[in-house]
Coordinates of N, CA, C and O in Angstrom, one line a residue:
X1 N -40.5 12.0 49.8 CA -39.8 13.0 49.0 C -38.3 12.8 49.0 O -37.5 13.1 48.1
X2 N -38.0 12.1 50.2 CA -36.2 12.2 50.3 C -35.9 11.1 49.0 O -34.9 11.2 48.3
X3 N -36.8 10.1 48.9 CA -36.6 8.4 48.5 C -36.6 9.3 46.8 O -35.8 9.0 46.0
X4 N -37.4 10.2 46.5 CA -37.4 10.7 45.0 C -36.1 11.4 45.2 O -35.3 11.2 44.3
X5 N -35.6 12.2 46.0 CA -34.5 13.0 45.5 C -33.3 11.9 45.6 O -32.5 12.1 44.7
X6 N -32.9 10.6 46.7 CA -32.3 9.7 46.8 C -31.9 9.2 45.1 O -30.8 9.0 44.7
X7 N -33.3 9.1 44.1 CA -33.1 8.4 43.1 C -32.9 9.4 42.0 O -32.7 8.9 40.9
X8 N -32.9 10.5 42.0 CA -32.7 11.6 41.3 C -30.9 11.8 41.6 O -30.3 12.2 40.6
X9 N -30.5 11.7 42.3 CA -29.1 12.1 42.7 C -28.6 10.8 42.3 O -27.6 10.9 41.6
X10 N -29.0 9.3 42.6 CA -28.5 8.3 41.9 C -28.3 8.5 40.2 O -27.2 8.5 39.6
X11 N -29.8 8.7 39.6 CA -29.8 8.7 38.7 C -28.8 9.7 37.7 O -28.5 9.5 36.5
X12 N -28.4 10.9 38.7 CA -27.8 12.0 38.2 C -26.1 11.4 38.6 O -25.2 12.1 38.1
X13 N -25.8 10.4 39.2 CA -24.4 10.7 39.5 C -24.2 9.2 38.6 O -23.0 9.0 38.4
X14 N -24.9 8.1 38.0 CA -24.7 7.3 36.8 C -24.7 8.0 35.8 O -23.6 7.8 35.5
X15 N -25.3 9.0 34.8 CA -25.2 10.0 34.2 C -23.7 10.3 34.1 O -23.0 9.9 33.2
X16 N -23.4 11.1 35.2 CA -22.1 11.8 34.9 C -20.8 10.2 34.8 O -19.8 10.1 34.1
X17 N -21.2 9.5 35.7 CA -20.2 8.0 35.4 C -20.0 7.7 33.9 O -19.0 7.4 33.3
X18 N -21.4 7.9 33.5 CA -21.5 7.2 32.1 C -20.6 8.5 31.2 O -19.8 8.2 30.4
X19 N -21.0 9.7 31.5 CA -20.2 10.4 31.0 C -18.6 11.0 30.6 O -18.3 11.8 29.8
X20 N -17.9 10.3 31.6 CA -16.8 10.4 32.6 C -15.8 8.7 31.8 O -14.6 8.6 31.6
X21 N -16.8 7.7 31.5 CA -16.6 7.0 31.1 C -16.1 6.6 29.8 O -15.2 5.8 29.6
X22 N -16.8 7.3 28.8 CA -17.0 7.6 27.8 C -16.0 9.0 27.3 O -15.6 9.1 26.1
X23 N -15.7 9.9 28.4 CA -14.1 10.5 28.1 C -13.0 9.9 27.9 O -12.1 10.2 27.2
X24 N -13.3 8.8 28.6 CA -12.2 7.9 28.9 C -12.0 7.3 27.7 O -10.9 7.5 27.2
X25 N -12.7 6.7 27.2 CA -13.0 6.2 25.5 C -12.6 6.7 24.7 O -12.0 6.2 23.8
X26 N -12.8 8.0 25.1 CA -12.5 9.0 23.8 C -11.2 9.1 23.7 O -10.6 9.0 22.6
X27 N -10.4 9.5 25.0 CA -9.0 9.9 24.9 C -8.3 8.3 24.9 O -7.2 8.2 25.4
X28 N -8.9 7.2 24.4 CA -8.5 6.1 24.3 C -8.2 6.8 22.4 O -7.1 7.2 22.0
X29 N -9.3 6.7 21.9 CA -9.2 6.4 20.7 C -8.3 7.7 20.3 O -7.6 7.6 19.3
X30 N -8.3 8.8 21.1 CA -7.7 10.1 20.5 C -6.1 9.7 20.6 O -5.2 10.2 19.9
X31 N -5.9 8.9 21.2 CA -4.2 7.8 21.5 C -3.8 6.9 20.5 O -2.7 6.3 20.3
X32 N -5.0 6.8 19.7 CA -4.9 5.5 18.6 C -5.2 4.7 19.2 O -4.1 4.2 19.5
X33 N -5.9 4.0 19.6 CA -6.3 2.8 20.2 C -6.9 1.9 19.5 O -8.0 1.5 19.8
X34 N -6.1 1.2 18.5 CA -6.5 0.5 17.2 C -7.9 -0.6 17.8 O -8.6 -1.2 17.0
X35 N -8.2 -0.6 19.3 CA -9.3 -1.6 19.4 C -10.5 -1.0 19.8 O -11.5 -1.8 20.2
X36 N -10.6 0.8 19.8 CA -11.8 1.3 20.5 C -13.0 1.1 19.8 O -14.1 1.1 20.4
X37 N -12.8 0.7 18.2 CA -13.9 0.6 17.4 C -14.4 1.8 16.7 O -15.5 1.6 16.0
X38 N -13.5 3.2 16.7 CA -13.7 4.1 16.3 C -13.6 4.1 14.6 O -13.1 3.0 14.2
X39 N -13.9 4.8 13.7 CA -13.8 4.7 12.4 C -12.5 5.5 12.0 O -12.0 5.5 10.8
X40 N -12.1 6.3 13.0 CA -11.1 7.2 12.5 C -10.0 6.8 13.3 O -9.1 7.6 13.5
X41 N -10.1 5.5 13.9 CA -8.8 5.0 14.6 C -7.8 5.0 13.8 O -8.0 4.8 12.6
X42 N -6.1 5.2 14.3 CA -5.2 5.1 13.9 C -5.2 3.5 13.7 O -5.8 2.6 14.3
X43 N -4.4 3.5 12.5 CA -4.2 1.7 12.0 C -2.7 1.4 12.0 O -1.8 1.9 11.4
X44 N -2.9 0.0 12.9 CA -1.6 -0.9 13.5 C -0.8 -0.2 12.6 O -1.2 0.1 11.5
X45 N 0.5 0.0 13.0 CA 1.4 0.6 12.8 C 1.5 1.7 11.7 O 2.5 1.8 10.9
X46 N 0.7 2.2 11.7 CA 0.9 3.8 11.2 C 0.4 5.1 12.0 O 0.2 6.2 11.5
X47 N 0.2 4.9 13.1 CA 0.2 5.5 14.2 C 1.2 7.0 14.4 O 0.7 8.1 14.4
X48 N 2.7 6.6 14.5 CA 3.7 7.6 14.5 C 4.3 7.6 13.1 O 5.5 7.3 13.0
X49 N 3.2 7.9 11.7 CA 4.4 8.1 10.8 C 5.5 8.8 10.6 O 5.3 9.9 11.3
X50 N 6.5 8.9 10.2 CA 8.0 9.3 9.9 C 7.6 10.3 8.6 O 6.4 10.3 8.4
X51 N 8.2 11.0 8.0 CA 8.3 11.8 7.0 C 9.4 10.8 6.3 O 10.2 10.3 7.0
X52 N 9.3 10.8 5.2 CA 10.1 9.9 4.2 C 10.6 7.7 4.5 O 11.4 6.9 4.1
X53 N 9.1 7.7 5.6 CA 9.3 6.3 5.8 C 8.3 5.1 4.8 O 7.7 5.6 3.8
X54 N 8.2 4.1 5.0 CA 7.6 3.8 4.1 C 6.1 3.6 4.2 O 5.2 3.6 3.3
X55 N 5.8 3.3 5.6 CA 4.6 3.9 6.1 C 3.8 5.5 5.8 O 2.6 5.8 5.8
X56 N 5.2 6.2 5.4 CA 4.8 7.7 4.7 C 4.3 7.5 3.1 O 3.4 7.9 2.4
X57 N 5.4 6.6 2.9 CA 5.2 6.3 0.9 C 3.8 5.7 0.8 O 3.1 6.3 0.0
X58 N 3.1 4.4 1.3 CA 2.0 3.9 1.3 C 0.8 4.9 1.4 O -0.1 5.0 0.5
X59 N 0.7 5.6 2.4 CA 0.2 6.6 2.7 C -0.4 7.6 2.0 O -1.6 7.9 1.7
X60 N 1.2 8.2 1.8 CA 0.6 9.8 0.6 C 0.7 9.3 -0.9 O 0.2 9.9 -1.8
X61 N 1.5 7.9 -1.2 CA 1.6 8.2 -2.7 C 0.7 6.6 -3.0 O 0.5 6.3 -4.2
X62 N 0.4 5.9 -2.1 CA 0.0 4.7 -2.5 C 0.8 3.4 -3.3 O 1.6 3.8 -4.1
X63 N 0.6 1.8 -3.3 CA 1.8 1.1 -4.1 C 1.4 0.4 -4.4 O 2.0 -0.7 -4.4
X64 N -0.4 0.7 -5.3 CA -0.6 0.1 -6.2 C -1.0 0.4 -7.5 O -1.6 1.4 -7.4
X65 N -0.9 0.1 -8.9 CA -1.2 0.8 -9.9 C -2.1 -0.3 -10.8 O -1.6 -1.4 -10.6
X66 N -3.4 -0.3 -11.7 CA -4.2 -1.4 -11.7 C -3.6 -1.5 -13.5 O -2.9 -0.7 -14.1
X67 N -4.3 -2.5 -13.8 CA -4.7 -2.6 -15.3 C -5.7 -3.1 -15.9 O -6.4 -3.7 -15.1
X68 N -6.0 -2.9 -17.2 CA -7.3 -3.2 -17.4 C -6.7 -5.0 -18.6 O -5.7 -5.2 -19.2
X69 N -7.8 -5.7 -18.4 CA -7.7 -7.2 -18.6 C -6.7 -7.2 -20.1 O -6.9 -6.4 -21.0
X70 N -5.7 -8.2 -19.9 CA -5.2 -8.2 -21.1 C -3.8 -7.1 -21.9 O -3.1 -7.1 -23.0
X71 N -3.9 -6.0 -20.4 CA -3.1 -5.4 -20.9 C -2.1 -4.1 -20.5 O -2.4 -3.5 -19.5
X72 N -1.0 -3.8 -20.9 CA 0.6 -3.3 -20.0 C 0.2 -2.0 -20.3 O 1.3 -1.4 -20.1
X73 N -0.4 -1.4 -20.5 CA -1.2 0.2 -20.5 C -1.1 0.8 -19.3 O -1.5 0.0 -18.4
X74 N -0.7 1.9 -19.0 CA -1.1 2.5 -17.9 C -2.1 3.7 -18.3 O -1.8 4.7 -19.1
X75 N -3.5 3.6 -17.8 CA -4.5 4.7 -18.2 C -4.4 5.8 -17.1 O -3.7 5.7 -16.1
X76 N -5.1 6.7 -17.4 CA -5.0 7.9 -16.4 C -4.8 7.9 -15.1 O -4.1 8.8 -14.5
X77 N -5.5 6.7 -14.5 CA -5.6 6.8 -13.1 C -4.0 6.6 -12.6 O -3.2 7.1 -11.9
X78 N -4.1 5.5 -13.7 CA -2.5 5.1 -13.3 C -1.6 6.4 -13.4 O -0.7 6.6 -12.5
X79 N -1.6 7.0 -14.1 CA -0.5 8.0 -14.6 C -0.5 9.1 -13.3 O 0.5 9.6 -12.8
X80 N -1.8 9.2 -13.0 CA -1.9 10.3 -11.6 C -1.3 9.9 -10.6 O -0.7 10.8 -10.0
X81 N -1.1 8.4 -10.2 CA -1.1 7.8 -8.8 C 0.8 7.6 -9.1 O 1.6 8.2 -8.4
X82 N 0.9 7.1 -10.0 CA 2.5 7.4 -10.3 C 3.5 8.8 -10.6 O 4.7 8.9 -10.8
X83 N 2.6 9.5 -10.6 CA 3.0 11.3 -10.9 C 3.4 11.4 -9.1 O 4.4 11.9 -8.6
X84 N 2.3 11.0 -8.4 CA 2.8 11.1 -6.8 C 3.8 10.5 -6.6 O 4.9 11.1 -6.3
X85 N 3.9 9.2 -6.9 CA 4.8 8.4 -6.6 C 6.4 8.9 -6.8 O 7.3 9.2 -6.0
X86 N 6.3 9.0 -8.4 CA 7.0 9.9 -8.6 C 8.2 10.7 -8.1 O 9.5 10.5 -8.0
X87 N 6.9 11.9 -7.4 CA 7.5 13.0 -6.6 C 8.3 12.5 -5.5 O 9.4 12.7 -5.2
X88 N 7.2 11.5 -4.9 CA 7.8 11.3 -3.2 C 9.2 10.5 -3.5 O 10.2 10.8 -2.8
X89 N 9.3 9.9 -4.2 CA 10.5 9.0 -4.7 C 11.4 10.1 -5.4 O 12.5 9.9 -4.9
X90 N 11.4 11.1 -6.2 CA 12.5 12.2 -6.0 C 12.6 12.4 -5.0 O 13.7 12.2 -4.7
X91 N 11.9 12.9 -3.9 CA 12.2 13.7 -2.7 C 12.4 13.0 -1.8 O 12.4 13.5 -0.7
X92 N 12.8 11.2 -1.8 CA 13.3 10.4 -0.8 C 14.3 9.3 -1.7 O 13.9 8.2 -2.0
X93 N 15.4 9.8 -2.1 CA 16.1 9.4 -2.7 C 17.0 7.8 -2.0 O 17.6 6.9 -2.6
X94 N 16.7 8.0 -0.7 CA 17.6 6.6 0.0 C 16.7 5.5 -0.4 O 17.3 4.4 -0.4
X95 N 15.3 5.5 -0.6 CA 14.9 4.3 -0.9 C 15.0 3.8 -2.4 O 14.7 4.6 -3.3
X96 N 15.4 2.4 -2.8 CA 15.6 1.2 -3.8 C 13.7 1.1 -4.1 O 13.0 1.3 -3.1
X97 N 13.3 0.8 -5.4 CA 12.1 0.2 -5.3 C 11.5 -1.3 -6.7 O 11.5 -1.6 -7.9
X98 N 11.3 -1.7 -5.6 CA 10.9 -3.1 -6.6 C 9.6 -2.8 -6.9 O 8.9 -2.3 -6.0
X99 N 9.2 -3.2 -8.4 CA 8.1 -3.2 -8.7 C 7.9 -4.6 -9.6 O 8.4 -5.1 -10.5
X100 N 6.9 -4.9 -8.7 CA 6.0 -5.8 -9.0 C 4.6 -6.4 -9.7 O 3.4 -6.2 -9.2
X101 N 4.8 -7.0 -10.7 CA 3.6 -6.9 -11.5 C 3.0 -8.3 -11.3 O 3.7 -9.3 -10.9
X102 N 1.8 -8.3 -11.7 CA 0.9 -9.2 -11.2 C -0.3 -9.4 -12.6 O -0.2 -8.6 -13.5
X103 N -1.0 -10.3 -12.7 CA -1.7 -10.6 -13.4 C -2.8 -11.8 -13.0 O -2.3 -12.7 -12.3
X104 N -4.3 -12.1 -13.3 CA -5.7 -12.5 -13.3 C -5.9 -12.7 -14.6 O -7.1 -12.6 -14.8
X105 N -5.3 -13.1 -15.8 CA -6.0 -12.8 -16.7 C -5.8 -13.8 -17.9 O -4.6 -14.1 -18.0
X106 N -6.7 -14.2 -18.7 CA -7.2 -15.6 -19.7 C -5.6 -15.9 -20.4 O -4.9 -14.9 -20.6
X107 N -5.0 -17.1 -20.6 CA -3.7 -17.5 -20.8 C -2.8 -18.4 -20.3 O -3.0 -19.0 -19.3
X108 N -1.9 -18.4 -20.9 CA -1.1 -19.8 -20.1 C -0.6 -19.3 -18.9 O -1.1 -18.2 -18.7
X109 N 0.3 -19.7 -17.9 CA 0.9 -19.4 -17.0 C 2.1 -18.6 -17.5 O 2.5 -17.8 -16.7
X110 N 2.5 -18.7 -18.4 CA 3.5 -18.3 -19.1 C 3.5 -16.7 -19.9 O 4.2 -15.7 -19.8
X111 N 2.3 -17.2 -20.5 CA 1.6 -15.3 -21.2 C 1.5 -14.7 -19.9 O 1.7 -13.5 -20.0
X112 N 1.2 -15.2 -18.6 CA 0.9 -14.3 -17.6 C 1.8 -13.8 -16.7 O 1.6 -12.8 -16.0
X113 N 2.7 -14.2 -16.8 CA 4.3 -14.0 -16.3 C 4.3 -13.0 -17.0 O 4.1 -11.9 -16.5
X114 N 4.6 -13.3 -18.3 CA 5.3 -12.1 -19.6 C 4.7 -10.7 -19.2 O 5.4 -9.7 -18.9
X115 N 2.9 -10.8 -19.2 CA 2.1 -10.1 -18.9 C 2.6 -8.9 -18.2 O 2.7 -7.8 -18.6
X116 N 2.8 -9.5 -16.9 CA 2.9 -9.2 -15.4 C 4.1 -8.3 -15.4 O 4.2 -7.3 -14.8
X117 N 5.2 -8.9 -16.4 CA 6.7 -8.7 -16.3 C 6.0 -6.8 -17.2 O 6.2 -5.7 -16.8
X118 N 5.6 -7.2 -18.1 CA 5.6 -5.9 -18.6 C 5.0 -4.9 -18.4 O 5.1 -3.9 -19.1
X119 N 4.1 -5.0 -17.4 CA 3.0 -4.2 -16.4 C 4.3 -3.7 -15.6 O 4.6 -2.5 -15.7
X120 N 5.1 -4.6 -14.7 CA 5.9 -4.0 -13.8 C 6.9 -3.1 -14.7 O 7.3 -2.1 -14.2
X121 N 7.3 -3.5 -16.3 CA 8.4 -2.1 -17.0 C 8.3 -1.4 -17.1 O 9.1 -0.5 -17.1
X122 N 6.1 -1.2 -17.5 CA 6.1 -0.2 -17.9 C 5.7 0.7 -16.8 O 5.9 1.9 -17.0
X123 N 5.4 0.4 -15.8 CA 5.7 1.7 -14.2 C 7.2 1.9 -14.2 O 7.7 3.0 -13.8
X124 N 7.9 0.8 -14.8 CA 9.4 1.1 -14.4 C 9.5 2.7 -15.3 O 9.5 3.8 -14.8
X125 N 9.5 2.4 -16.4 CA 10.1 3.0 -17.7 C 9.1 4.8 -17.2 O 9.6 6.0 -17.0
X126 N 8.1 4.4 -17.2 CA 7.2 5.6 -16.2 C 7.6 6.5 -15.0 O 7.7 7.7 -15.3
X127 N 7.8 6.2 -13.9 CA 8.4 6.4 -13.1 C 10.4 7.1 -13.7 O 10.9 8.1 -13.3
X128 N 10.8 6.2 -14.4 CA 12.3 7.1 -14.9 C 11.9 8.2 -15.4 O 12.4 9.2 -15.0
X129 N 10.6 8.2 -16.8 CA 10.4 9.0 -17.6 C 10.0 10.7 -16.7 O 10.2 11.8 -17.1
X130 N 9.6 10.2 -15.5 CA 9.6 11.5 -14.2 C 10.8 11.2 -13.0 O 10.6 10.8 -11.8
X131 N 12.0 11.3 -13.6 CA 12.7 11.2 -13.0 C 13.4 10.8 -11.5 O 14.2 11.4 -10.7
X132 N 12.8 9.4 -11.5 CA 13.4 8.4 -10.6 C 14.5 7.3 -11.4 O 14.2 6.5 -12.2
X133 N 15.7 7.5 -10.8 CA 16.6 6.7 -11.4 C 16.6 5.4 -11.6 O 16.3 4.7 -10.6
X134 N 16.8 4.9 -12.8 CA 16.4 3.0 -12.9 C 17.7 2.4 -12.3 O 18.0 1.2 -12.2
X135 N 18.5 3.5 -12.0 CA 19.8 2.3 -11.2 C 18.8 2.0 -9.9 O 18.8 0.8 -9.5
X136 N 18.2 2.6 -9.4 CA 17.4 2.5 -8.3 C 15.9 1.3 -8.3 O 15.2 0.8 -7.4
X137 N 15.9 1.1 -9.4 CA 14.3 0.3 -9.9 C 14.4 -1.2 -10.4 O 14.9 -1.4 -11.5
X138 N 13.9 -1.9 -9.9 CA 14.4 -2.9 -10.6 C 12.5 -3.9 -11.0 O 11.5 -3.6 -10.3
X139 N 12.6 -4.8 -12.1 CA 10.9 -5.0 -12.1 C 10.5 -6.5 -12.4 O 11.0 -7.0 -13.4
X140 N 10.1 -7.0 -12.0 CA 9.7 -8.6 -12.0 C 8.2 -9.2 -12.1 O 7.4 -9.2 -11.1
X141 N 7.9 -9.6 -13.3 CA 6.3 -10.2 -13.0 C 6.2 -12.0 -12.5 O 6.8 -13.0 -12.8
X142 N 4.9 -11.7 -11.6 CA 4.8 -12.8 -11.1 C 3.7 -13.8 -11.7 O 3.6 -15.0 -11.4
X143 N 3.1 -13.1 -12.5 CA 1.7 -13.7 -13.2 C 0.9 -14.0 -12.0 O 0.9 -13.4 -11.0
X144 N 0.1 -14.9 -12.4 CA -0.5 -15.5 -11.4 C -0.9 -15.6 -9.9 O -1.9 -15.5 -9.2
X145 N 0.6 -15.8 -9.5 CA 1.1 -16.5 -8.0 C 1.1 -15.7 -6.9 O 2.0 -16.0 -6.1
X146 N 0.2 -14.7 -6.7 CA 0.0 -14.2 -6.0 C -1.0 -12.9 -6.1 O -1.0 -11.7 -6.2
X147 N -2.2 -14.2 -5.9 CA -3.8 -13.1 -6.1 C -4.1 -12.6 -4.8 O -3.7 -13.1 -3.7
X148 N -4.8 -11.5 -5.2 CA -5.2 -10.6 -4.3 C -6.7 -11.4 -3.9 O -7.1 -11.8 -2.8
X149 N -7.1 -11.5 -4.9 CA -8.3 -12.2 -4.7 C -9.2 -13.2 -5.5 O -9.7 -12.7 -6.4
X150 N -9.4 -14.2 -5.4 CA -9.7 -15.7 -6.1 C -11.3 -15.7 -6.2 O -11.9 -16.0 -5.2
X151 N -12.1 -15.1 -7.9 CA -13.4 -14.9 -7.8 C -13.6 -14.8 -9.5 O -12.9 -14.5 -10.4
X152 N -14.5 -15.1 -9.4 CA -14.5 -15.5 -11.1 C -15.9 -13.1 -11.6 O -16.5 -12.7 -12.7
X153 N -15.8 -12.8 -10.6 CA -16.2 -11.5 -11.5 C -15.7 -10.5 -11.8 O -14.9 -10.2 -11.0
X154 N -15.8 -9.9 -12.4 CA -14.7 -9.1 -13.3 C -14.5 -8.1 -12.7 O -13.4 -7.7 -13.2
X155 N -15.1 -6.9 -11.2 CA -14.9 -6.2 -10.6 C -13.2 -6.3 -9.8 O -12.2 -5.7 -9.7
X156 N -13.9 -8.0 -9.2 CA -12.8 -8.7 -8.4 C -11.7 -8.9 -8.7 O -10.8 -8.4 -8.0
X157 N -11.1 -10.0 -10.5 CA -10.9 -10.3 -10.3 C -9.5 -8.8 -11.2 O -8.3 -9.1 -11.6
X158 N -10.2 -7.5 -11.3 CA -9.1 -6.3 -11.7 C -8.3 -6.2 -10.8 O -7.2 -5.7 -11.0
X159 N -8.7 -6.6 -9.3 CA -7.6 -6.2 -8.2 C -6.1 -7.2 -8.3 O -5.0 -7.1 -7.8
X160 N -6.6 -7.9 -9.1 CA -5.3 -9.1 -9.6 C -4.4 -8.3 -10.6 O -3.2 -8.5 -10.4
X161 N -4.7 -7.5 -11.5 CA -4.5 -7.2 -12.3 C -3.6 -5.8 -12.1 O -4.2 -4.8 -12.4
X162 N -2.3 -5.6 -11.7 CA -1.8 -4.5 -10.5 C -0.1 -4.6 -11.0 O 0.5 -5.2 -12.0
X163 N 0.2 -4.0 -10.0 CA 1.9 -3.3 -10.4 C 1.5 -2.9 -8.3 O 0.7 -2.2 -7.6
X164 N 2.6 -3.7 -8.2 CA 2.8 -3.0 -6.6 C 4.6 -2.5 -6.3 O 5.6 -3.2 -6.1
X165 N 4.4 -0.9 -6.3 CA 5.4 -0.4 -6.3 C 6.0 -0.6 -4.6 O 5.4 -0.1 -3.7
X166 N 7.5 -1.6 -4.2 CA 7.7 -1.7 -2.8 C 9.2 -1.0 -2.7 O 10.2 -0.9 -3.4
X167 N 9.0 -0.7 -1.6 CA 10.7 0.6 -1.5 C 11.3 -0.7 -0.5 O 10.9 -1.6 0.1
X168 N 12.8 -0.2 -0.9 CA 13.8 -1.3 -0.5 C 14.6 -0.8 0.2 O 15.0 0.2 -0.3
X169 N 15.3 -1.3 1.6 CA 17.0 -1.0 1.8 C 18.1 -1.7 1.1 O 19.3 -1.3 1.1
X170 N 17.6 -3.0 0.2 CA 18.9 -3.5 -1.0 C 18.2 -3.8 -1.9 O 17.0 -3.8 -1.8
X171 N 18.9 -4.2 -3.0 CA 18.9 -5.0 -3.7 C 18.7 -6.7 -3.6 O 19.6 -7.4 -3.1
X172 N 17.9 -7.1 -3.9 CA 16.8 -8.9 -3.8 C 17.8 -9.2 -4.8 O 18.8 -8.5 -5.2
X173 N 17.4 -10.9 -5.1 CA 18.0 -11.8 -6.5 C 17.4 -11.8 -7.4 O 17.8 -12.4 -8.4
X174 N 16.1 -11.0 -7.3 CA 15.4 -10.1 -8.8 C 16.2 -9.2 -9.5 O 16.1 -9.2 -10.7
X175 N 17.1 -8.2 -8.8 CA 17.2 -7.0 -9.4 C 18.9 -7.4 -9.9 O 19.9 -8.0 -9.3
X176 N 18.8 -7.0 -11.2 CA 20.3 -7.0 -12.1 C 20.9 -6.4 -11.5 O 22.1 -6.5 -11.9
X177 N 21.0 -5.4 -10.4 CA 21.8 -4.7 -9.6 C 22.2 -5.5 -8.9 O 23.3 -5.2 -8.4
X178 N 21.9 -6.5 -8.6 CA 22.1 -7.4 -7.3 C 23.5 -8.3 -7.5 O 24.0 -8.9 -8.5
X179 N 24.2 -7.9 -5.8 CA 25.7 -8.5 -6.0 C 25.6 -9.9 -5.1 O 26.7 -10.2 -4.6
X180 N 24.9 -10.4 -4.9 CA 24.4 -11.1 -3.4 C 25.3 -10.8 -2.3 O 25.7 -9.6 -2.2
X181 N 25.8 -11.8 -1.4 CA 26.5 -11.4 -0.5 C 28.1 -10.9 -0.2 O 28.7 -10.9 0.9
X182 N 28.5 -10.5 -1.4 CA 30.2 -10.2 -1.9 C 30.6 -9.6 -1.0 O 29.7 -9.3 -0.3
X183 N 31.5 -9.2 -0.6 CA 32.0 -8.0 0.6 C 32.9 -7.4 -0.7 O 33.6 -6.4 -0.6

């Protein structure tokens, strides 16, 4: 009888270890513990967001806007995701934003530039038209040279096909604002 309650009290005090252990886990991942394996873990460095940082901008307004093959249209989705943008960019006036346009699509390297260049104006010209200042905006396409992802199906290869809006502390040697290093 003792040797059954022996293994009953064993068994009952692994129980609570495992239990005990397993808090432990939890208040790991409730810390952000980007390695607990949790699905609702905090992600590498957005952990302590800021209100008006850029980890806030990515966040609430997102800084990508897509297109469809062939063309500098912004369709609805786009128009929604830029109406945020928008906003957060009036209401955080210290940040500069380069927009960057991108292109996947049938043409020379050359048409895809152009492409790209006019995907990134027309968020520009978008973005002013809800009043974000273009002294503030500046826009450059890259065509090609920098895929998201290299796949010949048409799902895939729309994530090429983008405008990535990035907030700035200056002015780059893209933007006609740009004085380079003058004092």
């Amino acid at each position: 009888m003792k040797s059954i309650l022996h293994v009953a009290a064993a068994i009952a005090l692994l129980l609570m270890s495992g239990m005990a252990l397993s808090g432990c886990n939890a208040s790991r991942a409730a810390l952000g513990d980007p390695n607990s394996g949790q699905t609702d873990d905090a992600a590498v460095g957005f952990a302590e967001v800021r209100t008006g940082s850029e980890e806030s901008f990515i966040m609430s307004a997102g800084r990508r806007v897509y297109f469809t093959s062939g063309s500098a249209e912004l369709d609805d989705v786009a128009r929604e995701t830029l109406d945020i943008q928008a906003a957060w960019l009036t209401s955080h006036r210290k940040w500069l934003v380069k927009l960057q346009g991108f292109s996947d699509d049938p043409g020379s390297g050359e048409a895809n530039v152009k492409l790209s260049d006019r995907r990134a104006k027309a968020v520009m010209d978008y973005l002013a038209s809800k009043g974000v200042s273009p002294q503030r905006m500046w826009a450059k396409g890259y065509g090609k040279e920098r895929l998201v992802r290299n796949c010949p199906e048409i799902a895939c290869k729309a994530q090429n096909r983008r405008v990535v809006v990035n907030l700035r502390e200056e002015f780059d040697a893209a933007a006609p604002q740009y004085r380079g290093n003058q004092s």
